[in-house]
Amino acid sequence: MIGRATYLLHKIPTATPSSTTNNNKIIPSYLELDFRSGARIEDLNRLIQEFSKHDQRKYDDQRALEIHTAKDFIFSMLGMVQKLDQKLPVANEYLLLSGGVREGVVDMDLDELSVYARGTDYDMDFTLLVPALKLHDRNQPVTLDMRHSALCHSWLSLRLFDEGTINKWKDCCTMVDHINGATNYFFSPTLVADWFYESISVVLVEIQKKPQRGMPRVEKVERNGTIISVILGVGSSRMLYDILPVVSFKGWPAVAQSWLMENHFWDGKITEEEVISGFYLVPTCSHKGRKENEWRLSFARSEVQLKKCISASLMQAYQVCKAIIIKLLSRPKAISPYHLRSMMLWACDRLPATYLSQEDFSAHFLLGLIDDLQNCLVNKMCPNYFIPQCNMLEHLSDEMAMLHARKLSSVRSDPAEHLRTTIEHAKAANRLTLDLHWRGSVLNLPSPQSDAGGEHQPDDRLAKKLQQLVMENPGKSISVFINPDDVTRPHFRIDDKFF
């Protein structure tokens, strides 16, 4: 009996008083309570499961074909951008992330982003990282100049690059003259974004001059700071693409080298080579940085790999917590979902794997994430997971931090009510999407693979293959290898699988 009681005490979180009584009797799970709010853990778990049911996007054959058609359109468009002035690498590798920038899939300053609502503006969202420079050759000289930047940020000098590269990108650089008369060219995120937006706009005008049957409807093209947001309509689906021009590197930056020396939750689950296969510079600056020169280091490729090692129940808690804070902490903007993602990764390092792998602990994980986030706000401290010396909340004023901490306190005192509100938002978004699908079927909108008004049916084999890819790889990132001379044949890599 003693061994059994010890095991149960280890299994149940120490913050909950429900593991045993003084007489060593096991208290049933339906009596387990959250000390702070008095909510039953069983009820919170049920609400989290209900949110996940409504938040999950189900794809039938038609939807899978529409996703594929939109993706092909985006890749074809980028192939045409490359042909405009040959600036983009000929053999490029794009990283496609499930979820938009607004959902925190990359660490970006969100102040300049337009507000889009799922259901109202789009059904699915993606982030596409498009390398403007692809620095994968070990012999290629690269100068990350961090002297003028905050931690996690850098300027990128092209001074040591070959003349061809400098001449190609000179109009997207800021110039600094040295005392010795030499000119240093710094790759500018704002100027690169200007060029990228103009190039995409030119290509879309050309495409729309010669529309083809089944071609997606371009419903919106918008510049949001350094991000280009494109909403496509295909059949009755609307897809939001946040497209970012980035600089792609192989290997690992020296500034994050010490992080590799520490013990991590992913040790033994994935290899170090998978985690440090590459990093990016994304076009966003620090709060005091120079927008025209400063890039931010991004480890999105590594985060894709780390996500494989996070338990389903913790990811479930993260998704619902993200949905709550996106609504609650949106104005004024201080906290992004990326802060929450960083805290989750730190929690994975801090807590035992046996605890985090418990299937019925989603409620405990949700409450813990809220507590962690509130603690970060009160102390104005949220270290970057890969560069811990970088405090991502350092810029917050005391007033802003306490305002958001108080908002989170209201969530923590009644998590069930906030969960129910979040569920209603998910239901409302789904109803809007279903209404659009119903109107589309009534109007007989053509499928992307059929002739307008024709009777041709989509290839059932292709539909089944696409459905299988989507269903088997929810939330995974997709690398796409494009030959701009033959944009009809993209090569997909979903994590480590090739298609």
GROMACS .gro file of C-alpha atoms in nm:
model
  499
    1MET     CA    1   0.000   0.000   0.000
    2ILE     CA    2   0.285   0.235   0.077
    3GLY     CA    3   0.433   0.185  -0.271
    4ARG     CA    4   0.095   0.254  -0.432
    5ALA     CA    5   0.041   0.574  -0.233
    6THR     CA    6   0.389   0.698  -0.317
    7TYR     CA    7   0.328   0.646  -0.688
    8LEU     CA    8   0.003   0.838  -0.676
    9LEU     CA    9   0.159   1.125  -0.489
   10HIS     CA   10   0.426   1.145  -0.757
   11LYS     CA   11   0.170   1.133  -1.035
   12ILE     CA   12  -0.061   1.406  -0.905
   13PRO     CA   13   0.072   1.766  -0.922
   14THR     CA   14   0.185   1.898  -0.587
   15ALA     CA   15  -0.036   2.207  -0.631
   16THR     CA   16  -0.351   1.996  -0.596
   17PRO     CA   17  -0.456   1.856  -0.257
   18SER     CA   18  -0.651   1.561  -0.398
   19SER     CA   19  -0.408   1.272  -0.409
   20THR     CA   20  -0.479   1.114  -0.069
   21THR     CA   21  -0.652   1.178   0.263
   22ASN     CA   22  -0.497   1.148   0.608
   23ASN     CA   23  -0.621   0.788   0.616
   24ASN     CA   24  -0.433   0.713   0.293
   25LYS     CA   25  -0.761   0.680   0.102
   26ILE     CA   26  -0.753   0.780  -0.262
   27ILE     CA   27  -0.988   1.067  -0.347
   28PRO     CA   28  -1.175   1.010  -0.676
   29SER     CA   29  -1.063   1.229  -0.967
   30TYR     CA   30  -1.405   1.393  -0.991
   31LEU     CA   31  -1.340   1.552  -0.650
   32GLU     CA   32  -1.000   1.694  -0.748
   33LEU     CA   33  -1.017   2.074  -0.727
   34ASP     CA   34  -0.808   2.369  -0.835
   35PHE     CA   35  -0.714   2.536  -0.505
   36ARG     CA   36  -0.725   2.892  -0.644
   37SER     CA   37  -1.059   2.891  -0.828
   38GLY     CA   38  -1.239   2.596  -0.674
   39ALA     CA   39  -1.303   2.459  -1.024
   40ARG     CA   40  -1.316   2.083  -1.063
   41ILE     CA   41  -1.016   1.958  -1.259
   42GLU     CA   42  -1.242   1.708  -1.434
   43ASP     CA   43  -1.467   1.993  -1.557
   44LEU     CA   44  -1.169   2.193  -1.685
   45ASN     CA   45  -1.037   1.888  -1.871
   46ARG     CA   46  -1.378   1.839  -2.030
   47LEU     CA   47  -1.391   2.204  -2.144
   48ILE     CA   48  -1.039   2.180  -2.289
   49GLN     CA   49  -1.144   1.869  -2.484
   50GLU     CA   50  -1.450   2.053  -2.613
   51PHE     CA   51  -1.238   2.349  -2.727
   52SER     CA   52  -0.999   2.114  -2.909
   53LYS     CA   53  -1.293   1.952  -3.087
   54HIS     CA   54  -1.417   2.287  -3.219
   55ASP     CA   55  -1.069   2.427  -3.287
   56GLN     CA   56  -0.956   2.134  -3.500
   57ARG     CA   57  -1.001   2.185  -3.872
   58LYS     CA   58  -1.141   1.885  -4.054
   59TYR     CA   59  -1.050   1.844  -4.418
   60ASP     CA   60  -1.262   1.653  -4.667
   61ASP     CA   61  -1.143   1.578  -5.019
   62GLN     CA   62  -1.269   1.909  -5.152
   63ARG     CA   63  -1.097   2.116  -4.880
   64ALA     CA   64  -0.771   1.923  -4.928
   65LEU     CA   65  -0.777   2.003  -5.300
   66GLU     CA   66  -0.846   2.370  -5.226
   67ILE     CA   67  -0.549   2.386  -4.987
   68HIS     CA   68  -0.327   2.225  -5.250
   69THR     CA   69  -0.447   2.467  -5.520
   70ALA     CA   70  -0.378   2.775  -5.303
   71LYS     CA   71  -0.034   2.644  -5.215
   72ASP     CA   72   0.050   2.584  -5.581
   73PHE     CA   73  -0.064   2.937  -5.664
   74ILE     CA   74   0.163   3.091  -5.397
   75PHE     CA   75   0.464   2.889  -5.509
   76SER     CA   76   0.401   2.970  -5.876
   77MET     CA   77   0.375   3.339  -5.785
   78LEU     CA   78   0.712   3.325  -5.604
   79GLY     CA   79   0.868   3.153  -5.903
   80MET     CA   80   0.754   3.446  -6.116
   81VAL     CA   81   0.895   3.692  -5.860
   82GLN     CA   82   1.233   3.522  -5.895
   83LYS     CA   83   1.221   3.564  -6.271
   84LEU     CA   84   1.148   3.939  -6.248
   85ASP     CA   85   1.500   4.045  -6.152
   86GLN     CA   86   1.676   3.723  -6.045
   87LYS     CA   87   1.716   3.850  -5.687
   88LEU     CA   88   1.573   3.541  -5.515
   89PRO     CA   89   1.794   3.230  -5.515
   90VAL     CA   90   1.725   3.005  -5.815
   91ALA     CA   91   1.708   2.688  -5.604
   92ASN     CA   92   1.528   2.810  -5.296
   93GLU     CA   93   1.396   2.638  -4.984
   94TYR     CA   94   1.086   2.782  -4.820
   95LEU     CA   95   0.967   2.697  -4.470
   96LEU     CA   96   0.588   2.673  -4.450
   97LEU     CA   97   0.446   2.691  -4.097
   98SER     CA   98   0.093   2.602  -3.999
   99GLY     CA   99  -0.055   2.913  -3.840
  100GLY     CA  100  -0.014   3.283  -3.917
  101VAL     CA  101   0.233   3.530  -3.769
  102ARG     CA  102  -0.047   3.648  -3.541
  103GLU     CA  103  -0.050   3.305  -3.378
  104GLY     CA  104   0.313   3.333  -3.269
  105VAL     CA  105   0.471   3.082  -3.506
  106VAL     CA  106   0.766   3.323  -3.535
  107ASP     CA  107   0.892   3.588  -3.297
  108MET     CA  108   0.785   3.916  -3.460
  109ASP     CA  109   0.679   4.260  -3.347
  110LEU     CA  110   0.300   4.253  -3.403
  111ASP     CA  111   0.221   4.624  -3.362
  112GLU     CA  112   0.186   4.689  -3.734
  113LEU     CA  113  -0.028   4.386  -3.820
  114SER     CA  114  -0.387   4.425  -3.933
  115VAL     CA  115  -0.641   4.236  -3.725
  116TYR     CA  116  -0.787   3.938  -3.908
  117ALA     CA  117  -1.045   3.707  -3.752
  118ARG     CA  118  -1.079   3.337  -3.827
  119GLY     CA  119  -1.419   3.269  -3.981
  120THR     CA  120  -1.474   3.633  -4.074
  121ASP     CA  121  -1.163   3.687  -4.288
  122TYR     CA  122  -1.011   3.341  -4.341
  123ASP     CA  123  -1.053   2.970  -4.262
  124MET     CA  124  -0.688   2.859  -4.243
  125ASP     CA  125  -0.364   3.051  -4.198
  126PHE     CA  126  -0.001   2.985  -4.281
  127THR     CA  127   0.334   3.159  -4.248
  128LEU     CA  128   0.581   3.124  -4.535
  129LEU     CA  129   0.948   3.213  -4.485
  130VAL     CA  130   1.106   3.302  -4.822
  131PRO     CA  131   1.486   3.334  -4.820
  132ALA     CA  132   1.601   3.645  -5.004
  133LEU     CA  133   1.958   3.543  -4.924
  134LYS     CA  134   2.043   3.178  -4.869
  135LEU     CA  135   2.377   3.149  -4.688
  136HIS     CA  136   2.439   2.775  -4.675
  137ASP     CA  137   2.798   2.764  -4.804
  138ARG     CA  138   3.052   2.730  -4.523
  139ASN     CA  139   3.308   2.913  -4.736
  140GLN     CA  140   3.079   3.209  -4.788
  141PRO     CA  141   3.182   3.501  -4.563
  142VAL     CA  142   2.901   3.629  -4.341
  143THR     CA  143   2.923   3.923  -4.106
  144LEU     CA  144   2.654   3.941  -3.836
  145ASP     CA  145   2.710   4.281  -3.680
  146MET     CA  146   2.557   4.279  -3.330
  147ARG     CA  147   2.740   4.585  -3.200
  148HIS     CA  148   2.449   4.820  -3.264
  149SER     CA  149   2.164   4.583  -3.174
  150ALA     CA  150   1.974   4.448  -2.877
  151LEU     CA  151   2.021   4.081  -2.789
  152CYS     CA  152   1.859   3.841  -3.041
  153HIS     CA  153   1.904   4.102  -3.314
  154SER     CA  154   2.172   4.182  -3.569
  155TRP     CA  155   2.267   4.388  -3.870
  156LEU     CA  156   2.385   4.197  -4.178
  157SER     CA  157   2.683   4.335  -4.367
  158LEU     CA  158   2.735   4.248  -4.733
  159ARG     CA  159   3.085   4.400  -4.733
  160LEU     CA  160   3.259   4.062  -4.768
  161PHE     CA  161   3.020   3.928  -5.031
  162ASP     CA  162   3.112   3.902  -5.397
  163GLU     CA  163   3.047   4.198  -5.628
  164GLY     CA  164   2.762   4.017  -5.803
  165THR     CA  165   2.563   3.977  -5.479
  166ILE     CA  166   2.631   4.337  -5.373
  167ASN     CA  167   2.526   4.477  -5.712
  168LYS     CA  168   2.211   4.262  -5.713
  169TRP     CA  169   2.097   4.384  -5.370
  170LYS     CA  170   2.255   4.730  -5.355
  171ASP     CA  171   1.917   4.901  -5.385
  172CYS     CA  172   1.797   4.709  -5.077
  173CYS     CA  173   2.088   4.814  -4.858
  174THR     CA  174   2.171   5.108  -4.637
  175MET     CA  175   2.527   5.237  -4.683
  176VAL     CA  176   2.782   5.343  -4.424
  177ASP     CA  177   3.113   5.501  -4.530
  178HIS     CA  178   3.425   5.411  -4.333
  179ILE     CA  179   3.713   5.645  -4.256
  180ASN     CA  180   3.935   5.451  -4.499
  181GLY     CA  181   3.692   5.536  -4.780
  182ALA     CA  182   3.535   5.189  -4.812
  183THR     CA  183   3.156   5.158  -4.819
  184ASN     CA  184   2.977   4.903  -4.603
  185TYR     CA  185   2.644   4.775  -4.731
  186PHE     CA  186   2.391   4.663  -4.469
  187PHE     CA  187   2.107   4.442  -4.588
  188SER     CA  188   1.791   4.635  -4.495
  189PRO     CA  189   1.478   4.447  -4.379
  190THR     CA  190   1.251   4.740  -4.463
  191LEU     CA  191   1.397   4.793  -4.811
  192VAL     CA  192   1.387   4.418  -4.881
  193ALA     CA  193   1.022   4.414  -4.772
  194ASP     CA  194   0.951   4.714  -5.000
  195TRP     CA  195   1.104   4.530  -5.296
  196PHE     CA  196   0.923   4.206  -5.209
  197TYR     CA  197   0.581   4.371  -5.180
  198GLU     CA  198   0.627   4.561  -5.507
  199SER     CA  199   0.743   4.246  -5.687
  200ILE     CA  200   0.449   4.040  -5.559
  201SER     CA  201   0.209   4.318  -5.661
  202VAL     CA  202   0.354   4.331  -6.015
  203VAL     CA  203   0.331   3.952  -6.052
  204LEU     CA  204  -0.028   3.939  -5.926
  205VAL     CA  205  -0.131   4.208  -6.175
  206GLU     CA  206   0.024   4.002  -6.456
  207ILE     CA  207  -0.141   3.681  -6.336
  208GLN     CA  208  -0.483   3.845  -6.316
  209LYS     CA  209  -0.451   3.978  -6.672
  210LYS     CA  210  -0.467   3.617  -6.793
  211PRO     CA  211  -0.695   3.435  -6.550
  212GLN     CA  212  -0.713   3.058  -6.580
  213ARG     CA  213  -0.995   2.822  -6.488
  214GLY     CA  214  -0.988   2.725  -6.124
  215MET     CA  215  -0.733   2.993  -6.034
  216PRO     CA  216  -0.765   3.118  -5.674
  217ARG     CA  217  -0.935   3.452  -5.611
  218VAL     CA  218  -0.693   3.707  -5.466
  219GLU     CA  219  -0.921   3.861  -5.204
  220LYS     CA  220  -0.662   4.074  -5.026
  221VAL     CA  221  -0.296   4.170  -5.058
  222GLU     CA  222  -0.177   4.388  -4.772
  223ARG     CA  223   0.154   4.513  -4.642
  224ASN     CA  224   0.178   4.476  -4.264
  225GLY     CA  225   0.512   4.629  -4.170
  226THR     CA  226   0.764   4.389  -4.324
  227ILE     CA  227   0.505   4.111  -4.373
  228ILE     CA  228   0.301   4.063  -4.689
  229SER     CA  229  -0.041   3.917  -4.607
  230VAL     CA  230  -0.231   3.748  -4.890
  231ILE     CA  231  -0.583   3.606  -4.856
  232LEU     CA  232  -0.682   3.364  -5.130
  233GLY     CA  233  -1.027   3.226  -5.203
  234VAL     CA  234  -1.042   2.879  -5.356
  235GLY     CA  235  -1.387   2.730  -5.399
  236SER     CA  236  -1.547   2.810  -5.065
  237SER     CA  237  -1.219   2.818  -4.866
  238ARG     CA  238  -1.021   3.127  -4.771
  239MET     CA  239  -0.654   3.093  -4.684
  240LEU     CA  240  -0.434   3.358  -4.522
  241TYR     CA  241  -0.063   3.352  -4.608
  242ASP     CA  242   0.174   3.573  -4.409
  243ILE     CA  243   0.483   3.586  -4.634
  244LEU     CA  244   0.817   3.702  -4.491
  245PRO     CA  245   1.141   3.774  -4.675
  246VAL     CA  246   1.418   3.625  -4.457
  247VAL     CA  247   1.789   3.540  -4.460
  248SER     CA  248   1.851   3.165  -4.428
  249PHE     CA  249   2.159   3.014  -4.261
  250LYS     CA  250   2.284   2.662  -4.211
  251GLY     CA  251   2.438   2.574  -3.876
  252TRP     CA  252   2.409   2.763  -3.549
  253PRO     CA  253   2.493   3.120  -3.440
  254ALA     CA  254   2.775   3.175  -3.191
  255VAL     CA  255   2.549   3.388  -2.970
  256ALA     CA  256   2.334   3.079  -2.895
  257GLN     CA  257   2.625   2.835  -2.856
  258SER     CA  258   2.608   2.819  -2.475
  259TRP     CA  259   2.245   2.698  -2.494
  260LEU     CA  260   2.369   2.376  -2.653
  261MET     CA  261   2.583   2.302  -2.345
  262GLU     CA  262   2.277   2.273  -2.118
  263ASN     CA  263   2.053   1.971  -2.059
  264HIS     CA  264   1.720   1.985  -2.241
  265PHE     CA  265   1.395   1.791  -2.255
  266TRP     CA  266   1.462   1.682  -2.612
  267ASP     CA  267   1.793   1.513  -2.530
  268GLY     CA  268   1.782   1.155  -2.655
  269LYS     CA  269   1.454   1.210  -2.843
  270ILE     CA  270   1.592   1.395  -3.144
  271THR     CA  271   1.951   1.451  -3.247
  272GLU     CA  272   2.143   1.773  -3.194
  273GLU     CA  273   2.198   1.785  -3.572
  274GLU     CA  274   1.821   1.807  -3.622
  275VAL     CA  275   1.789   2.091  -3.371
  276ILE     CA  276   2.077   2.304  -3.502
  277SER     CA  277   2.026   2.246  -3.875
  278GLY     CA  278   1.973   2.616  -3.944
  279PHE     CA  279   1.837   2.953  -3.835
  280TYR     CA  280   1.697   3.270  -3.991
  281LEU     CA  281   1.708   3.645  -3.975
  282VAL     CA  282   1.349   3.771  -3.989
  283PRO     CA  283   1.260   4.133  -4.074
  284THR     CA  284   1.177   4.283  -3.736
  285CYS     CA  285   1.375   4.506  -3.504
  286SER     CA  286   1.394   4.556  -3.129
  287HIS     CA  287   1.192   4.829  -2.960
  288LYS     CA  288   1.488   5.069  -2.963
  289GLY     CA  289   1.654   4.942  -3.281
  290ARG     CA  290   1.683   5.095  -3.627
  291LYS     CA  291   1.407   4.946  -3.840
  292GLU     CA  292   1.597   4.997  -4.164
  293ASN     CA  293   1.897   4.790  -4.046
  294GLU     CA  294   1.801   4.548  -3.770
  295TRP     CA  295   1.692   4.185  -3.816
  296ARG     CA  296   1.582   3.938  -3.550
  297LEU     CA  297   1.732   3.592  -3.507
  298SER     CA  298   1.468   3.324  -3.550
  299PHE     CA  299   1.493   2.956  -3.463
  300ALA     CA  300   1.169   2.852  -3.630
  301ARG     CA  301   1.334   2.551  -3.797
  302SER     CA  302   1.454   2.424  -3.458
  303GLU     CA  303   1.115   2.483  -3.298
  304VAL     CA  304   0.956   2.258  -3.561
  305GLN     CA  305   1.183   1.978  -3.442
  306LEU     CA  306   1.127   2.047  -3.070
  307LYS     CA  307   0.752   2.035  -3.119
  308LYS     CA  308   0.783   1.662  -3.191
  309CYS     CA  309   0.894   1.608  -2.830
  310ILE     CA  310   0.604   1.790  -2.660
  311SER     CA  311   0.319   1.575  -2.528
  312ALA     CA  312  -0.027   1.598  -2.681
  313SER     CA  313  -0.185   1.704  -2.351
  314LEU     CA  314   0.062   1.992  -2.304
  315MET     CA  315   0.011   2.106  -2.664
  316GLN     CA  316  -0.364   2.096  -2.603
  317ALA     CA  317  -0.324   2.319  -2.297
  318TYR     CA  318  -0.097   2.554  -2.493
  319GLN     CA  319  -0.350   2.589  -2.777
  320VAL     CA  320  -0.637   2.679  -2.545
  321CYS     CA  321  -0.419   2.916  -2.338
  322LYS     CA  322  -0.308   3.086  -2.661
  323ALA     CA  323  -0.672   3.129  -2.768
  324ILE     CA  324  -0.753   3.289  -2.432
  325ILE     CA  325  -0.464   3.537  -2.431
  326ILE     CA  326  -0.510   3.637  -2.797
  327LYS     CA  327  -0.857   3.765  -2.707
  328LEU     CA  328  -0.784   3.893  -2.358
  329LEU     CA  329  -0.443   4.058  -2.400
  330SER     CA  330  -0.478   4.196  -2.752
  331ARG     CA  331  -0.513   4.564  -2.656
  332PRO     CA  332  -0.286   4.726  -2.567
  333LYS     CA  333  -0.036   4.484  -2.724
  334ALA     CA  334   0.225   4.360  -2.480
  335ILE     CA  335   0.215   3.981  -2.482
  336SER     CA  336   0.223   3.763  -2.793
  337PRO     CA  337   0.164   3.389  -2.832
  338TYR     CA  338   0.538   3.356  -2.889
  339HIS     CA  339   0.600   3.450  -2.525
  340LEU     CA  340   0.367   3.168  -2.425
  341ARG     CA  341   0.547   2.926  -2.657
  342SER     CA  342   0.882   3.016  -2.498
  343MET     CA  343   0.741   2.959  -2.150
  344MET     CA  344   0.611   2.618  -2.256
  345LEU     CA  345   0.959   2.518  -2.379
  346TRP     CA  346   1.113   2.633  -2.050
  347ALA     CA  347   0.850   2.431  -1.861
  348CYS     CA  348   0.947   2.123  -2.062
  349ASP     CA  349   1.309   2.168  -1.947
  350ARG     CA  350   1.202   2.228  -1.586
  351LEU     CA  351   0.948   1.950  -1.529
  352PRO     CA  352   0.992   1.570  -1.540
  353ALA     CA  353   0.895   1.397  -1.863
  354THR     CA  354   0.685   1.146  -1.667
  355TYR     CA  355   0.472   1.434  -1.539
  356LEU     CA  356   0.438   1.612  -1.874
  357SER     CA  357   0.338   1.292  -2.053
  358GLN     CA  358   0.025   1.236  -1.839
  359GLU     CA  359  -0.271   1.222  -2.077
  360ASP     CA  360  -0.531   1.362  -1.836
  361PHE     CA  361  -0.330   1.658  -1.706
  362SER     CA  362  -0.433   1.921  -1.963
  363ALA     CA  363  -0.613   2.126  -1.695
  364HIS     CA  364  -0.305   2.125  -1.469
  365PHE     CA  365  -0.088   2.234  -1.762
  366LEU     CA  366  -0.329   2.514  -1.857
  367LEU     CA  367  -0.336   2.650  -1.502
  368GLY     CA  368   0.044   2.624  -1.483
  369LEU     CA  369   0.091   2.816  -1.809
  370ILE     CA  370  -0.137   3.094  -1.684
  371ASP     CA  371   0.059   3.107  -1.356
  372ASP     CA  372   0.390   3.119  -1.545
  373LEU     CA  373   0.271   3.395  -1.775
  374GLN     CA  374   0.143   3.601  -1.484
  375ASN     CA  375   0.475   3.553  -1.304
  376CYS     CA  376   0.662   3.670  -1.616
  377LEU     CA  377   0.450   3.985  -1.628
  378VAL     CA  378   0.485   4.068  -1.260
  379ASN     CA  379   0.863   4.034  -1.286
  380LYS     CA  380   0.886   4.167  -1.643
  381MET     CA  381   1.104   3.868  -1.727
  382CYS     CA  382   1.058   3.622  -2.015
  383PRO     CA  383   1.390   3.481  -2.137
  384ASN     CA  384   1.424   3.372  -2.498
  385TYR     CA  385   1.449   2.993  -2.501
  386PHE     CA  386   1.754   2.979  -2.728
  387ILE     CA  387   1.928   3.295  -2.604
  388PRO     CA  388   1.831   3.313  -2.233
  389GLN     CA  389   2.021   3.635  -2.171
  390CYS     CA  390   1.763   3.806  -2.395
  391ASN     CA  391   1.464   3.918  -2.184
  392MET     CA  392   1.169   3.953  -2.422
  393LEU     CA  393   0.968   4.165  -2.174
  394GLU     CA  394   1.244   4.408  -2.081
  395HIS     CA  395   1.080   4.693  -2.274
  396LEU     CA  396   0.745   4.675  -2.087
  397SER     CA  397   0.649   4.960  -1.858
  398ASP     CA  398   0.547   4.873  -1.502
  399GLU     CA  399   0.194   4.997  -1.572
  400MET     CA  400   0.154   4.780  -1.883
  401ALA     CA  401   0.291   4.471  -1.710
  402MET     CA  402   0.058   4.509  -1.411
  403LEU     CA  403  -0.245   4.579  -1.633
  404HIS     CA  404  -0.199   4.246  -1.812
  405ALA     CA  405  -0.109   4.062  -1.491
  406ARG     CA  406  -0.443   4.175  -1.344
  407LYS     CA  407  -0.626   4.052  -1.654
  408LEU     CA  408  -0.461   3.713  -1.616
  409SER     CA  409  -0.555   3.710  -1.249
  410SER     CA  410  -0.921   3.724  -1.353
  411VAL     CA  411  -0.865   3.420  -1.576
  412ARG     CA  412  -0.692   3.231  -1.298
  413SER     CA  413  -0.973   3.299  -1.053
  414ASP     CA  414  -1.239   3.161  -1.293
  415PRO     CA  415  -1.073   2.951  -1.566
  416ALA     CA  416  -1.394   2.761  -1.647
  417GLU     CA  417  -1.579   3.079  -1.748
  418HIS     CA  418  -1.296   3.194  -1.975
  419LEU     CA  419  -1.278   2.848  -2.129
  420ARG     CA  420  -1.650   2.859  -2.206
  421THR     CA  421  -1.608   3.203  -2.370
  422THR     CA  422  -1.318   3.073  -2.581
  423ILE     CA  423  -1.526   2.774  -2.688
  424GLU     CA  424  -1.807   3.006  -2.800
  425HIS     CA  425  -1.558   3.208  -3.009
  426ALA     CA  426  -1.437   2.886  -3.177
  427LYS     CA  427  -1.797   2.780  -3.245
  428ALA     CA  428  -1.881   3.120  -3.394
  429ALA     CA  429  -1.579   3.105  -3.627
  430ASN     CA  430  -1.681   2.755  -3.740
  431ARG     CA  431  -2.039   2.870  -3.806
  432LEU     CA  432  -1.914   3.153  -4.029
  433THR     CA  433  -1.696   2.909  -4.222
  434LEU     CA  434  -1.983   2.660  -4.261
  435ASP     CA  435  -2.216   2.939  -4.378
  436LEU     CA  436  -1.966   3.033  -4.649
  437HIS     CA  437  -1.933   2.669  -4.755
  438TRP     CA  438  -2.312   2.635  -4.771
  439ARG     CA  439  -2.346   2.952  -4.980
  440GLY     CA  440  -2.067   2.829  -5.205
  441SER     CA  441  -2.241   2.495  -5.264
  442VAL     CA  442  -2.573   2.670  -5.335
  443LEU     CA  443  -2.402   2.900  -5.587
  444ASN     CA  444  -2.222   2.598  -5.738
  445LEU     CA  445  -1.877   2.752  -5.703
  446PRO     CA  446  -1.638   2.556  -5.927
  447SER     CA  447  -1.382   2.333  -5.763
  448PRO     CA  448  -1.018   2.426  -5.825
  449GLN     CA  449  -0.960   2.116  -6.036
  450SER     CA  450  -1.269   2.147  -6.256
  451ASP     CA  451  -1.366   2.357  -6.556
  452ALA     CA  452  -1.595   2.644  -6.463
  453GLY     CA  453  -1.950   2.516  -6.505
  454GLY     CA  454  -1.821   2.181  -6.633
  455GLU     CA  455  -1.891   1.832  -6.510
  456HIS     CA  456  -1.531   1.716  -6.474
  457GLN     CA  457  -1.474   1.555  -6.136
  458PRO     CA  458  -1.146   1.594  -5.942
  459ASP     CA  459  -0.902   1.304  -5.951
  460ASP     CA  460  -1.005   1.086  -5.658
  461ARG     CA  461  -0.653   0.948  -5.615
  462LEU     CA  462  -0.507   1.296  -5.576
  463ALA     CA  463  -0.782   1.393  -5.332
  464LYS     CA  464  -0.717   1.087  -5.117
  465LYS     CA  465  -0.342   1.147  -5.121
  466LEU     CA  466  -0.380   1.511  -5.018
  467GLN     CA  467  -0.629   1.425  -4.748
  468GLN     CA  468  -0.388   1.166  -4.612
  469LEU     CA  469  -0.103   1.419  -4.602
  470VAL     CA  470  -0.312   1.678  -4.420
  471MET     CA  471  -0.468   1.435  -4.171
  472GLU     CA  472  -0.140   1.262  -4.088
  473ASN     CA  473   0.057   1.583  -4.039
  474PRO     CA  474  -0.154   1.831  -3.838
  475GLY     CA  475   0.038   2.143  -3.739
  476LYS     CA  476   0.365   2.025  -3.895
  477SER     CA  477   0.590   2.247  -4.101
  478ILE     CA  478   0.649   2.184  -4.467
  479SER     CA  479   0.969   2.264  -4.654
  480VAL     CA  480   0.914   2.317  -5.023
  481PHE     CA  481   1.186   2.296  -5.288
  482ILE     CA  482   1.098   2.497  -5.597
  483ASN     CA  483   1.252   2.504  -5.943
  484PRO     CA  484   1.136   2.844  -6.077
  485ASP     CA  485   1.171   2.714  -6.433
  486ASP     CA  486   0.915   2.444  -6.360
  487VAL     CA  487   0.682   2.570  -6.088
  488THR     CA  488   0.430   2.297  -6.167
  489ARG     CA  489   0.642   2.043  -5.977
  490PRO     CA  490   0.703   2.145  -5.615
  491HIS     CA  491   0.875   1.894  -5.390
  492PHE     CA  492   0.731   1.877  -5.039
  493ARG     CA  493   0.915   1.777  -4.724
  494ILE     CA  494   0.691   1.741  -4.418
  495ASP     CA  495   0.941   1.725  -4.134
  496ASP     CA  496   1.161   1.433  -4.249
  497LYS     CA  497   0.927   1.286  -4.512
  498PHE     CA  498   0.952   1.363  -4.881
  499PHE     CA  499   0.656   1.370  -5.124
   0.00000   0.00000   0.00000
